[in-house]
Amino acid sequence: MKILHTADWHLGKIVNNVHMTGEQEFILTQFLQIVKNEKPDAVIIAGDLYDRAVPPKEAVELLNHILTSLITELKTPVLAIAGNHDSPDRLEFGNQLFRTQNLYIETKLRPDLQPIILNDEYGPVYFHLIPYIEPSEARVLFQDESIHSHQSAMEKIIGYIKENNDMNERHIFVGHAFLAGGMESESEERLSMIGGTPYIDASLFYDFTYVAMGHLHQAQRVKSDVIRYSGSILKYSFSEANHKKSVTMIDLDKKGNCQLEMIPLIPKHDMKVIEGYFEELLEHPIDNHMDFLHIRLLDTGEIIDPMNKLRSVFPNILRLERKGLSSKTSLLDLQKIQKRQSQSHTELFSSFYEEIKGVTISEEKIQQINHVISKVLERERGE
C-alpha cells in the first residue's frame, strides 16, 4: 500500500501581514499533481488543516476544492485529523456523510477508538486517527483522574489501542502532538501545558508500523525512521528559511516494512534571510528577488528611508533589520522569548501575578487558574 503523509497546511495563515492563501493554493495544486502522478492508495493529513478556529472564506473554499479533487476526481481516500489550530466542531460537520465517499475526518476522541480499515492485496491496514486533545478531555473520556499531561493521556490511548488490536498486523498511527526530541520553529503555536508538559515520549509508538505526526513544521524523524513529521507545506516563519518542504510517501509491504521517499514541494515564493550592505543590495540584487525576504543590513551609518528604497528592488521584503544596531540586544531578547515559550499558561500567569502583587501565588489560586484556562481553551477550539 502506498500512503502519502502531509500535515500542517494552516490554510488562512497570515505571515507578517501577508495573506498566504495564494501561496497555499499554488503549493496544493502541486500537491494534487503529486497525487495524480504517484497514485497513492491513501492520503493522510495529520492536523492543522486551518490556521485558526474560524478560518476565512477563502481558506474554506480552498480546502473544499482540494478535498473534492482528491475524493471525486482522483478517487483517493483521505484520512485527516483536527490539530490544535482547528475547531473540532467545524471540521466535524458532515463527517459521517463524507465517510461514504472515503473522506475520514476525525475531530474528537471517540470512546471506542475504532480504526479506519483500508485493504490492499495483502490484507487490512489499520489507521488510528487520534486528533489533538487536551489532557482534560482524555481525563473525562477515560474517567481517569490520574491523567494530567499529554504524556499520560497518550499512554492511556496507546494502551487502549494495544489491548483491543492485534499489533502484529499493520497499524498506522495518525496524531498531532509534540514528541520529545523533535525540532521546533517559531511558527508553531506551543501546545497547552496545563497540568504538565506537552511533550510525549516517542517510545510509546514503537509497536506501530508507521507513525504519521503533525504539529512540528520541519520534516523529521523522531527516534525511528517510521516515526515522522511530514512538516508544513510552506515556510511560515523566517526560522524555517533553511527547511526543505516536502510530503512523505510510504510504500508499505506485506510484512509492514516501510520504504520512504520525501517528495519536495517548490513554493511560488521562497522565504529567505539575506545579509548585505545597503548600496550593494540595490546595485546587485540577488536571484529570485521576488521571494519573501528578511534583510539584515550590515551598514553602521545612517540610511535614509531604507525600506522603501529596498522595496523598489525587492518588493516582498517582510522584515528589515540593522544587524549592527540590534546584535547587542537580540540575543538577550531571544533568550527572554525562548524562556517564555517554554512556560505553560499557568507559569506565565504566576510570573505575572508575582510581578504585580509582589508575592508568590497560592496553590489554591493556581488550581482556580488551571480551571479557567482549561475552559477558555475548550471554548476557543469550539468556536
mmCIF file of C-alpha atoms in Angstrom:
data_model
loop_
_atom_site.group_PDB
_atom_site.id
_atom_site.type_symbol
_atom_site.label_atom_id
_atom_site.label_comp_id
_atom_site.label_asym_id
_atom_site.label_seq_id
_atom_site.Cartn_x
_atom_site.Cartn_y
_atom_site.Cartn_z
ATOM 1 C CA MET A 1 0.000 0.000 0.000
ATOM 2 C CA LYS A 2 1.235 3.470 -0.916
ATOM 3 C CA ILE A 3 0.389 6.204 1.590
ATOM 4 C CA LEU A 4 1.092 9.927 1.220
ATOM 5 C CA HIS A 5 1.689 11.750 4.530
ATOM 6 C CA THR A 6 1.221 15.509 4.835
ATOM 7 C CA ALA A 7 0.235 17.891 7.648
ATOM 8 C CA ASP A 8 0.117 21.480 8.873
ATOM 9 C CA TRP A 9 -1.481 23.185 5.886
ATOM 10 C CA HIS A 10 -2.572 26.140 8.072
ATOM 11 C CA LEU A 11 -4.989 27.436 5.447
ATOM 12 C CA GLY A 12 -5.798 31.087 6.087
ATOM 13 C CA LYS A 13 -2.352 31.797 7.546
ATOM 14 C CA ILE A 14 -1.104 35.395 7.672
ATOM 15 C CA VAL A 15 2.677 35.911 7.819
ATOM 16 C CA ASN A 16 3.972 39.414 8.576
ATOM 17 C CA ASN A 17 0.624 40.867 7.428
ATOM 18 C CA VAL A 18 0.735 38.916 4.157
ATOM 19 C CA HIS A 19 -2.193 36.578 3.436
ATOM 20 C CA MET A 20 -0.744 33.235 2.338
ATOM 21 C CA THR A 21 -3.843 31.812 0.609
ATOM 22 C CA GLY A 22 -2.444 32.399 -2.881
ATOM 23 C CA GLU A 23 0.817 30.689 -1.932
ATOM 24 C CA GLN A 24 -1.123 27.806 -0.377
ATOM 25 C CA GLU A 25 -3.282 27.368 -3.463
ATOM 26 C CA PHE A 26 -0.131 27.212 -5.607
ATOM 27 C CA ILE A 27 1.514 24.548 -3.430
ATOM 28 C CA LEU A 28 -1.661 22.467 -3.034
ATOM 29 C CA THR A 29 -2.171 22.457 -6.800
ATOM 30 C CA GLN A 30 1.335 20.994 -6.920
ATOM 31 C CA PHE A 31 0.300 18.535 -4.219
ATOM 32 C CA LEU A 32 -2.653 17.362 -6.332
ATOM 33 C CA GLN A 33 -0.280 16.782 -9.233
ATOM 34 C CA ILE A 34 1.931 14.641 -6.970
ATOM 35 C CA VAL A 35 -1.110 12.550 -6.010
ATOM 36 C CA LYS A 36 -2.043 12.226 -9.676
ATOM 37 C CA ASN A 37 1.472 11.116 -10.627
ATOM 38 C CA GLU A 38 2.205 8.824 -7.665
ATOM 39 C CA LYS A 39 -1.297 7.324 -7.307
ATOM 40 C CA PRO A 40 -1.173 6.612 -3.549
ATOM 41 C CA ASP A 41 -3.806 4.335 -2.027
ATOM 42 C CA ALA A 42 -4.486 6.893 0.717
ATOM 43 C CA VAL A 43 -3.594 10.433 1.777
ATOM 44 C CA ILE A 44 -3.008 11.302 5.448
ATOM 45 C CA ILE A 45 -3.419 14.896 6.679
ATOM 46 C CA ALA A 46 -2.125 14.927 10.254
ATOM 47 C CA GLY A 47 -3.854 18.021 11.607
ATOM 48 C CA ASP A 48 -3.908 21.823 11.377
ATOM 49 C CA LEU A 49 -5.790 21.980 8.118
ATOM 50 C CA TYR A 50 -6.721 25.540 9.079
ATOM 51 C CA ASP A 51 -4.655 28.151 10.882
ATOM 52 C CA ARG A 52 -7.414 29.196 13.268
ATOM 53 C CA ALA A 53 -10.741 28.013 14.624
ATOM 54 C CA VAL A 54 -12.726 30.439 12.442
ATOM 55 C CA PRO A 55 -10.948 30.373 9.063
ATOM 56 C CA PRO A 56 -11.551 32.991 6.350
ATOM 57 C CA LYS A 57 -13.909 32.203 3.482
ATOM 58 C CA GLU A 58 -11.048 31.811 1.004
ATOM 59 C CA ALA A 59 -9.406 29.141 3.176
ATOM 60 C CA VAL A 60 -12.650 27.162 3.460
ATOM 61 C CA GLU A 61 -13.142 27.303 -0.301
ATOM 62 C CA LEU A 62 -9.566 26.152 -0.922
ATOM 63 C CA LEU A 63 -9.876 23.166 1.429
ATOM 64 C CA ASN A 64 -13.206 22.232 -0.154
ATOM 65 C CA HIS A 65 -11.616 22.331 -3.619
ATOM 66 C CA ILE A 66 -8.610 20.213 -2.628
ATOM 67 C CA LEU A 67 -10.616 17.560 -0.762
ATOM 68 C CA THR A 68 -13.195 17.375 -3.564
ATOM 69 C CA SER A 69 -10.419 16.894 -6.125
ATOM 70 C CA LEU A 70 -8.795 14.134 -4.058
ATOM 71 C CA ILE A 71 -12.028 12.244 -3.402
ATOM 72 C CA THR A 72 -14.109 12.672 -6.559
ATOM 73 C CA GLU A 73 -11.549 13.242 -9.297
ATOM 74 C CA LEU A 74 -8.510 11.276 -8.123
ATOM 75 C CA LYS A 75 -10.555 8.668 -6.177
ATOM 76 C CA THR A 76 -8.040 8.728 -3.327
ATOM 77 C CA PRO A 77 -9.202 8.030 0.244
ATOM 78 C CA VAL A 78 -8.291 10.829 2.672
ATOM 79 C CA LEU A 79 -7.687 10.302 6.393
ATOM 80 C CA ALA A 80 -7.452 13.561 8.336
ATOM 81 C CA ILE A 81 -7.497 14.701 11.958
ATOM 82 C CA ALA A 82 -8.027 18.003 13.747
ATOM 83 C CA GLY A 83 -4.931 19.755 15.066
ATOM 84 C CA ASN A 84 -4.602 22.287 17.859
ATOM 85 C CA HIS A 85 -5.379 25.138 15.427
ATOM 86 C CA ASP A 86 -8.557 23.523 14.097
ATOM 87 C CA SER A 87 -12.075 23.808 15.511
ATOM 88 C CA PRO A 88 -13.294 20.229 16.103
ATOM 89 C CA ASP A 89 -16.943 21.268 15.828
ATOM 90 C CA ARG A 90 -16.471 22.958 12.457
ATOM 91 C CA LEU A 91 -14.376 20.173 10.942
ATOM 92 C CA GLU A 92 -16.871 17.595 12.192
ATOM 93 C CA PHE A 93 -19.688 18.952 10.020
ATOM 94 C CA GLY A 94 -20.824 16.246 7.605
ATOM 95 C CA ASN A 95 -18.074 13.794 8.529
ATOM 96 C CA GLN A 96 -20.413 10.785 8.762
ATOM 97 C CA LEU A 97 -21.758 11.534 5.285
ATOM 98 C CA PHE A 98 -18.232 12.082 3.929
ATOM 99 C CA ARG A 99 -17.161 8.629 5.116
ATOM 100 C CA THR A 100 -19.306 7.078 2.393
ATOM 101 C CA GLN A 101 -17.028 8.887 -0.077
ATOM 102 C CA ASN A 102 -13.803 7.698 1.644
ATOM 103 C CA LEU A 103 -13.182 11.039 3.359
ATOM 104 C CA TYR A 104 -12.448 10.338 7.016
ATOM 105 C CA ILE A 105 -12.048 13.385 9.273
ATOM 106 C CA GLU A 106 -11.628 12.607 12.969
ATOM 107 C CA THR A 107 -12.079 15.683 15.127
ATOM 108 C CA LYS A 108 -12.772 14.345 18.616
ATOM 109 C CA LEU A 109 -11.581 11.346 20.574
ATOM 110 C CA ARG A 110 -14.255 8.637 20.412
ATOM 111 C CA PRO A 111 -14.863 6.235 23.323
ATOM 112 C CA ASP A 112 -14.339 3.082 21.230
ATOM 113 C CA LEU A 113 -11.283 4.363 19.273
ATOM 114 C CA GLN A 114 -12.198 2.231 16.273
ATOM 115 C CA PRO A 115 -9.588 2.351 13.476
ATOM 116 C CA ILE A 116 -10.324 3.013 9.815
ATOM 117 C CA ILE A 117 -9.545 -0.129 7.799
ATOM 118 C CA LEU A 118 -8.285 0.012 4.224
ATOM 119 C CA ASN A 119 -7.261 -3.084 2.291
ATOM 120 C CA ASP A 120 -4.569 -3.877 -0.243
ATOM 121 C CA GLU A 121 -3.614 -7.153 -1.929
ATOM 122 C CA TYR A 122 -2.054 -8.387 1.325
ATOM 123 C CA GLY A 123 -4.995 -7.650 3.589
ATOM 124 C CA PRO A 124 -6.093 -4.913 6.000
ATOM 125 C CA VAL A 125 -4.164 -1.850 7.148
ATOM 126 C CA TYR A 126 -5.491 -0.228 10.333
ATOM 127 C CA PHE A 127 -5.404 3.577 10.587
ATOM 128 C CA HIS A 128 -5.772 5.002 14.098
ATOM 129 C CA LEU A 129 -6.885 8.633 13.767
ATOM 130 C CA ILE A 130 -6.153 10.455 17.041
ATOM 131 C CA PRO A 131 -6.913 14.204 16.870
ATOM 132 C CA TYR A 132 -5.260 16.750 19.117
ATOM 133 C CA ILE A 133 -6.815 16.764 22.592
ATOM 134 C CA GLU A 134 -6.126 18.433 25.906
ATOM 135 C CA PRO A 135 -5.318 16.162 28.883
ATOM 136 C CA SER A 136 -8.597 17.275 30.491
ATOM 137 C CA GLU A 137 -10.553 15.805 27.557
ATOM 138 C CA ALA A 138 -8.818 12.433 27.929
ATOM 139 C CA ARG A 139 -9.399 12.526 31.684
ATOM 140 C CA VAL A 140 -13.150 12.886 31.146
ATOM 141 C CA LEU A 141 -13.330 10.333 28.329
ATOM 142 C CA PHE A 142 -11.482 7.598 30.210
ATOM 143 C CA GLN A 143 -12.834 8.614 33.636
ATOM 144 C CA ASP A 144 -9.254 8.576 34.903
ATOM 145 C CA GLU A 145 -8.255 11.314 37.335
ATOM 146 C CA SER A 146 -4.580 10.383 37.005
ATOM 147 C CA ILE A 147 -4.405 11.940 33.516
ATOM 148 C CA HIS A 148 -2.831 15.377 33.910
ATOM 149 C CA SER A 149 -0.417 15.655 30.977
ATOM 150 C CA HIS A 150 -0.184 14.948 27.260
ATOM 151 C CA GLN A 151 2.140 12.050 28.083
ATOM 152 C CA SER A 152 -0.313 10.343 30.447
ATOM 153 C CA ALA A 153 -3.200 10.971 28.043
ATOM 154 C CA MET A 154 -1.300 9.344 25.175
ATOM 155 C CA GLU A 155 -0.227 6.436 27.394
ATOM 156 C CA LYS A 156 -3.919 5.744 28.041
ATOM 157 C CA ILE A 157 -4.815 5.989 24.343
ATOM 158 C CA ILE A 158 -1.955 3.736 23.204
ATOM 159 C CA GLY A 159 -2.730 1.266 25.975
ATOM 160 C CA TYR A 160 -6.354 1.029 24.821
ATOM 161 C CA ILE A 161 -5.300 0.513 21.184
ATOM 162 C CA LYS A 162 -2.880 -2.264 22.127
ATOM 163 C CA GLU A 163 -5.443 -4.013 24.333
ATOM 164 C CA ASN A 164 -8.058 -4.059 21.587
ATOM 165 C CA ASN A 165 -5.965 -4.795 18.487
ATOM 166 C CA ASP A 166 -3.527 -7.414 17.258
ATOM 167 C CA MET A 167 -0.364 -5.332 16.945
ATOM 168 C CA ASN A 168 1.218 -7.994 14.728
ATOM 169 C CA GLU A 169 -0.962 -6.608 11.944
ATOM 170 C CA ARG A 170 -0.101 -3.413 10.042
ATOM 171 C CA HIS A 171 -1.112 -0.398 12.123
ATOM 172 C CA ILE A 172 -0.697 3.270 11.155
ATOM 173 C CA PHE A 173 -0.964 5.900 13.900
ATOM 174 C CA VAL A 174 -2.038 9.406 12.842
ATOM 175 C CA GLY A 175 -1.567 12.080 15.514
ATOM 176 C CA HIS A 176 -0.950 15.751 16.224
ATOM 177 C CA ALA A 177 1.366 16.193 19.165
ATOM 178 C CA PHE A 178 4.796 17.292 20.347
ATOM 179 C CA LEU A 179 7.181 14.342 20.527
ATOM 180 C CA ALA A 180 10.183 14.838 22.799
ATOM 181 C CA GLY A 181 13.297 15.308 20.696
ATOM 182 C CA GLY A 182 11.536 16.962 17.781
ATOM 183 C CA MET A 183 12.921 20.254 16.445
ATOM 184 C CA GLU A 184 10.674 23.314 16.720
ATOM 185 C CA SER A 185 10.423 26.528 14.718
ATOM 186 C CA GLU A 186 8.894 29.895 15.552
ATOM 187 C CA SER A 187 5.701 29.358 13.542
ATOM 188 C CA GLU A 188 4.386 26.537 15.739
ATOM 189 C CA GLU A 189 1.949 27.538 18.422
ATOM 190 C CA ARG A 190 3.030 25.956 21.673
ATOM 191 C CA LEU A 191 0.640 23.233 22.813
ATOM 192 C CA SER A 192 -1.131 23.754 26.133
ATOM 193 C CA MET A 193 0.887 22.706 29.145
ATOM 194 C CA ILE A 194 -1.867 22.903 31.766
ATOM 195 C CA GLY A 195 -1.100 20.333 34.434
ATOM 196 C CA GLY A 196 2.161 19.220 32.841
ATOM 197 C CA THR A 197 4.496 19.488 29.861
ATOM 198 C CA PRO A 198 3.232 18.997 26.286
ATOM 199 C CA TYR A 199 5.993 16.516 25.410
ATOM 200 C CA ILE A 200 5.254 12.887 24.595
ATOM 201 C CA ASP A 201 7.883 10.132 24.585
ATOM 202 C CA ALA A 202 8.234 8.696 21.081
ATOM 203 C CA SER A 203 8.927 5.224 22.530
ATOM 204 C CA LEU A 204 5.171 4.878 23.116
ATOM 205 C CA PHE A 205 4.762 4.364 19.367
ATOM 206 C CA TYR A 206 7.354 1.636 18.743
ATOM 207 C CA ASP A 207 4.716 -1.058 18.127
ATOM 208 C CA PHE A 208 3.152 0.798 15.178
ATOM 209 C CA THR A 209 4.111 0.131 11.579
ATOM 210 C CA TYR A 210 4.273 3.849 10.802
ATOM 211 C CA VAL A 211 3.509 6.973 12.839
ATOM 212 C CA ALA A 212 2.289 9.984 10.834
ATOM 213 C CA MET A 213 2.607 13.075 13.011
ATOM 214 C CA GLY A 214 1.628 16.702 12.612
ATOM 215 C CA HIS A 215 2.459 19.853 14.606
ATOM 216 C CA LEU A 216 6.203 20.404 14.106
ATOM 217 C CA HIS A 217 6.872 22.221 10.833
ATOM 218 C CA GLN A 218 10.232 20.701 9.955
ATOM 219 C CA ALA A 219 10.141 17.331 8.208
ATOM 220 C CA GLN A 220 11.969 14.952 10.528
ATOM 221 C CA ARG A 221 12.203 11.561 12.186
ATOM 222 C CA VAL A 222 11.974 11.167 15.958
ATOM 223 C CA LYS A 223 13.904 8.198 17.408
ATOM 224 C CA SER A 224 12.879 5.962 14.484
ATOM 225 C CA ASP A 225 12.676 6.234 10.695
ATOM 226 C CA VAL A 226 8.989 5.303 10.857
ATOM 227 C CA ILE A 227 8.023 7.895 13.492
ATOM 228 C CA ARG A 228 7.897 11.037 11.371
ATOM 229 C CA TYR A 229 6.670 14.572 10.988
ATOM 230 C CA SER A 230 5.953 15.413 7.359
ATOM 231 C CA GLY A 231 6.404 19.113 8.127
ATOM 232 C CA SER A 232 4.300 22.019 6.909
ATOM 233 C CA ILE A 233 3.611 22.568 3.211
ATOM 234 C CA LEU A 234 5.143 26.069 3.266
ATOM 235 C CA LYS A 235 7.632 28.088 5.290
ATOM 236 C CA TYR A 236 5.603 30.102 7.778
ATOM 237 C CA SER A 237 8.412 31.982 9.549
ATOM 238 C CA PHE A 238 11.997 33.000 8.835
ATOM 239 C CA SER A 239 13.161 30.430 11.377
ATOM 240 C CA GLU A 240 12.189 27.908 8.679
ATOM 241 C CA ALA A 241 14.245 29.576 5.944
ATOM 242 C CA ASN A 242 16.617 26.596 5.684
ATOM 243 C CA HIS A 243 13.883 23.959 5.774
ATOM 244 C CA LYS A 244 13.183 21.825 2.725
ATOM 245 C CA LYS A 245 9.412 21.360 2.499
ATOM 246 C CA SER A 246 8.086 18.041 1.252
ATOM 247 C CA VAL A 247 5.476 15.337 1.586
ATOM 248 C CA THR A 248 6.349 11.804 2.661
ATOM 249 C CA MET A 249 5.500 8.765 0.550
ATOM 250 C CA ILE A 250 5.324 5.457 2.422
ATOM 251 C CA ASP A 251 5.446 2.232 0.411
ATOM 252 C CA LEU A 252 4.171 -0.441 2.791
ATOM 253 C CA ASP A 253 4.864 -4.102 2.028
ATOM 254 C CA LYS A 254 3.156 -7.290 3.220
ATOM 255 C CA LYS A 255 5.241 -7.562 6.397
ATOM 256 C CA GLY A 256 4.873 -3.898 7.352
ATOM 257 C CA ASN A 257 8.286 -2.755 6.148
ATOM 258 C CA CYS A 258 8.243 0.886 5.027
ATOM 259 C CA GLN A 259 10.141 2.323 2.106
ATOM 260 C CA LEU A 260 10.130 6.120 2.469
ATOM 261 C CA GLU A 261 10.529 8.905 -0.086
ATOM 262 C CA MET A 262 10.481 12.654 0.543
ATOM 263 C CA ILE A 263 8.828 14.380 -2.430
ATOM 264 C CA PRO A 264 9.808 18.073 -2.492
ATOM 265 C CA LEU A 265 7.327 20.952 -2.615
ATOM 266 C CA ILE A 266 8.510 24.010 -4.545
ATOM 267 C CA PRO A 267 6.858 27.285 -3.428
ATOM 268 C CA LYS A 268 5.803 30.129 -5.672
ATOM 269 C CA HIS A 269 7.881 32.474 -3.498
ATOM 270 C CA ASP A 270 10.576 31.145 -1.199
ATOM 271 C CA MET A 271 11.324 32.612 2.245
ATOM 272 C CA LYS A 272 14.939 33.715 2.742
ATOM 273 C CA VAL A 273 17.205 35.610 5.128
ATOM 274 C CA ILE A 274 19.904 37.671 3.399
ATOM 275 C CA GLU A 275 22.647 39.979 4.678
ATOM 276 C CA GLY A 276 24.486 42.757 2.911
ATOM 277 C CA TYR A 277 25.350 46.428 2.664
ATOM 278 C CA PHE A 278 22.578 48.762 1.565
ATOM 279 C CA GLU A 279 24.193 50.088 -1.633
ATOM 280 C CA GLU A 280 25.438 46.648 -2.713
ATOM 281 C CA LEU A 281 21.975 45.161 -2.371
ATOM 282 C CA LEU A 282 20.497 47.941 -4.505
ATOM 283 C CA GLU A 283 23.165 47.612 -7.188
ATOM 284 C CA HIS A 284 23.457 43.808 -7.216
ATOM 285 C CA PRO A 285 20.129 42.248 -6.209
ATOM 286 C CA ILE A 286 20.054 38.538 -5.513
ATOM 287 C CA ASP A 287 18.480 35.999 -7.830
ATOM 288 C CA ASN A 288 14.783 35.353 -7.191
ATOM 289 C CA HIS A 289 14.381 38.864 -5.822
ATOM 290 C CA MET A 290 10.602 38.346 -5.662
ATOM 291 C CA ASP A 291 10.934 35.913 -2.732
ATOM 292 C CA PHE A 292 9.757 36.800 0.784
ATOM 293 C CA LEU A 293 12.794 38.301 2.445
ATOM 294 C CA HIS A 294 14.215 39.161 5.833
ATOM 295 C CA ILE A 295 17.061 41.566 5.053
ATOM 296 C CA ARG A 296 19.822 42.244 7.574
ATOM 297 C CA LEU A 297 21.748 45.393 6.747
ATOM 298 C CA LEU A 298 25.421 45.419 7.743
ATOM 299 C CA ASP A 299 25.764 49.221 7.490
ATOM 300 C CA THR A 300 26.599 51.136 10.673
ATOM 301 C CA GLY A 301 25.973 54.656 9.349
ATOM 302 C CA GLU A 302 22.676 56.492 8.856
ATOM 303 C CA ILE A 303 20.461 55.354 5.996
ATOM 304 C CA ILE A 304 17.507 57.458 4.871
ATOM 305 C CA ASP A 305 14.280 55.552 4.160
ATOM 306 C CA PRO A 306 15.939 52.137 3.578
ATOM 307 C CA MET A 307 12.708 50.100 3.433
ATOM 308 C CA ASN A 308 11.080 51.999 0.567
ATOM 309 C CA LYS A 309 14.306 52.135 -1.420
ATOM 310 C CA LEU A 310 14.934 48.410 -0.983
ATOM 311 C CA ARG A 311 11.325 47.598 -1.883
ATOM 312 C CA SER A 312 11.880 49.150 -5.306
ATOM 313 C CA VAL A 313 14.207 46.190 -5.938
ATOM 314 C CA PHE A 314 12.820 43.601 -3.500
ATOM 315 C CA PRO A 315 9.022 44.099 -3.471
ATOM 316 C CA ASN A 316 8.381 41.274 -0.985
ATOM 317 C CA ILE A 317 10.505 42.371 1.957
ATOM 318 C CA LEU A 318 8.698 41.270 5.109
ATOM 319 C CA ARG A 319 11.315 42.273 7.673
ATOM 320 C CA LEU A 320 14.241 44.687 7.728
ATOM 321 C CA GLU A 321 16.934 44.624 10.421
ATOM 322 C CA ARG A 322 20.014 46.700 11.119
ATOM 323 C CA LYS A 323 22.313 43.936 12.278
ATOM 324 C CA GLY A 324 24.985 46.187 13.753
ATOM 325 C CA LEU A 325 22.485 48.012 15.956
ATOM 326 C CA SER A 326 20.466 45.007 17.034
ATOM 327 C CA SER A 327 23.132 42.377 17.721
ATOM 328 C CA LYS A 328 23.758 43.549 21.291
ATOM 329 C CA THR A 329 20.134 43.203 22.340
ATOM 330 C CA SER A 330 18.861 40.459 20.041
ATOM 331 C CA LEU A 331 20.495 37.597 21.970
ATOM 332 C CA LEU A 332 19.008 38.800 25.260
ATOM 333 C CA ASP A 333 15.599 39.294 23.635
ATOM 334 C CA LEU A 334 15.789 35.838 22.070
ATOM 335 C CA GLN A 335 16.657 34.272 25.417
ATOM 336 C CA LYS A 336 13.659 36.000 27.021
ATOM 337 C CA ILE A 337 11.361 34.825 24.231
ATOM 338 C CA GLN A 338 12.638 31.248 24.426
ATOM 339 C CA LYS A 339 12.167 31.217 28.204
ATOM 340 C CA ARG A 340 8.583 32.407 27.875
ATOM 341 C CA GLN A 341 7.842 29.942 25.070
ATOM 342 C CA SER A 342 8.906 27.097 27.369
ATOM 343 C CA GLN A 343 6.477 28.161 30.111
ATOM 344 C CA SER A 344 2.908 26.938 30.462
ATOM 345 C CA HIS A 345 -0.095 29.256 30.576
ATOM 346 C CA THR A 346 -0.191 28.765 34.354
ATOM 347 C CA GLU A 347 3.512 29.568 34.761
ATOM 348 C CA LEU A 348 3.139 32.724 32.684
ATOM 349 C CA PHE A 349 0.203 33.880 34.813
ATOM 350 C CA SER A 350 2.044 33.010 38.038
ATOM 351 C CA SER A 351 5.025 35.074 36.886
ATOM 352 C CA PHE A 352 2.743 37.995 36.051
ATOM 353 C CA TYR A 353 0.933 37.664 39.404
ATOM 354 C CA GLU A 354 4.197 37.694 41.350
ATOM 355 C CA GLU A 355 5.484 40.720 39.425
ATOM 356 C CA ILE A 356 2.276 42.722 40.079
ATOM 357 C CA LYS A 357 1.452 41.585 43.607
ATOM 358 C CA GLY A 358 4.956 41.074 44.935
ATOM 359 C CA VAL A 359 4.054 37.689 46.470
ATOM 360 C CA THR A 360 4.008 34.097 45.237
ATOM 361 C CA ILE A 361 0.641 32.848 44.043
ATOM 362 C CA SER A 362 -1.017 30.289 46.310
ATOM 363 C CA GLU A 363 -1.710 26.671 45.320
ATOM 364 C CA GLU A 364 -5.450 27.304 45.652
ATOM 365 C CA LYS A 365 -5.303 30.181 43.159
ATOM 366 C CA ILE A 366 -3.205 28.049 40.782
ATOM 367 C CA GLN A 367 -5.936 25.394 40.736
ATOM 368 C CA GLN A 368 -8.522 28.091 40.015
ATOM 369 C CA ILE A 369 -6.423 29.493 37.172
ATOM 370 C CA ASN A 370 -5.946 25.982 35.702
ATOM 371 C CA HIS A 371 -9.708 25.528 35.666
ATOM 372 C CA VAL A 372 -10.307 28.904 33.983
ATOM 373 C CA ILE A 373 -7.609 28.336 31.346
ATOM 374 C CA SER A 374 -8.993 24.873 30.532
ATOM 375 C CA LYS A 375 -12.458 26.344 29.971
ATOM 376 C CA VAL A 376 -11.077 29.149 27.788
ATOM 377 C CA LEU A 377 -9.094 26.705 25.621
ATOM 378 C CA GLU A 378 -12.081 24.412 25.199
ATOM 379 C CA ARG A 379 -14.281 27.357 24.200
ATOM 380 C CA GLU A 380 -11.688 28.700 21.711
ATOM 381 C CA ARG A 381 -11.391 25.330 19.968
ATOM 382 C CA GLY A 382 -15.174 25.031 19.816
ATOM 383 C CA GLU A 383 -15.754 28.437 18.238
#
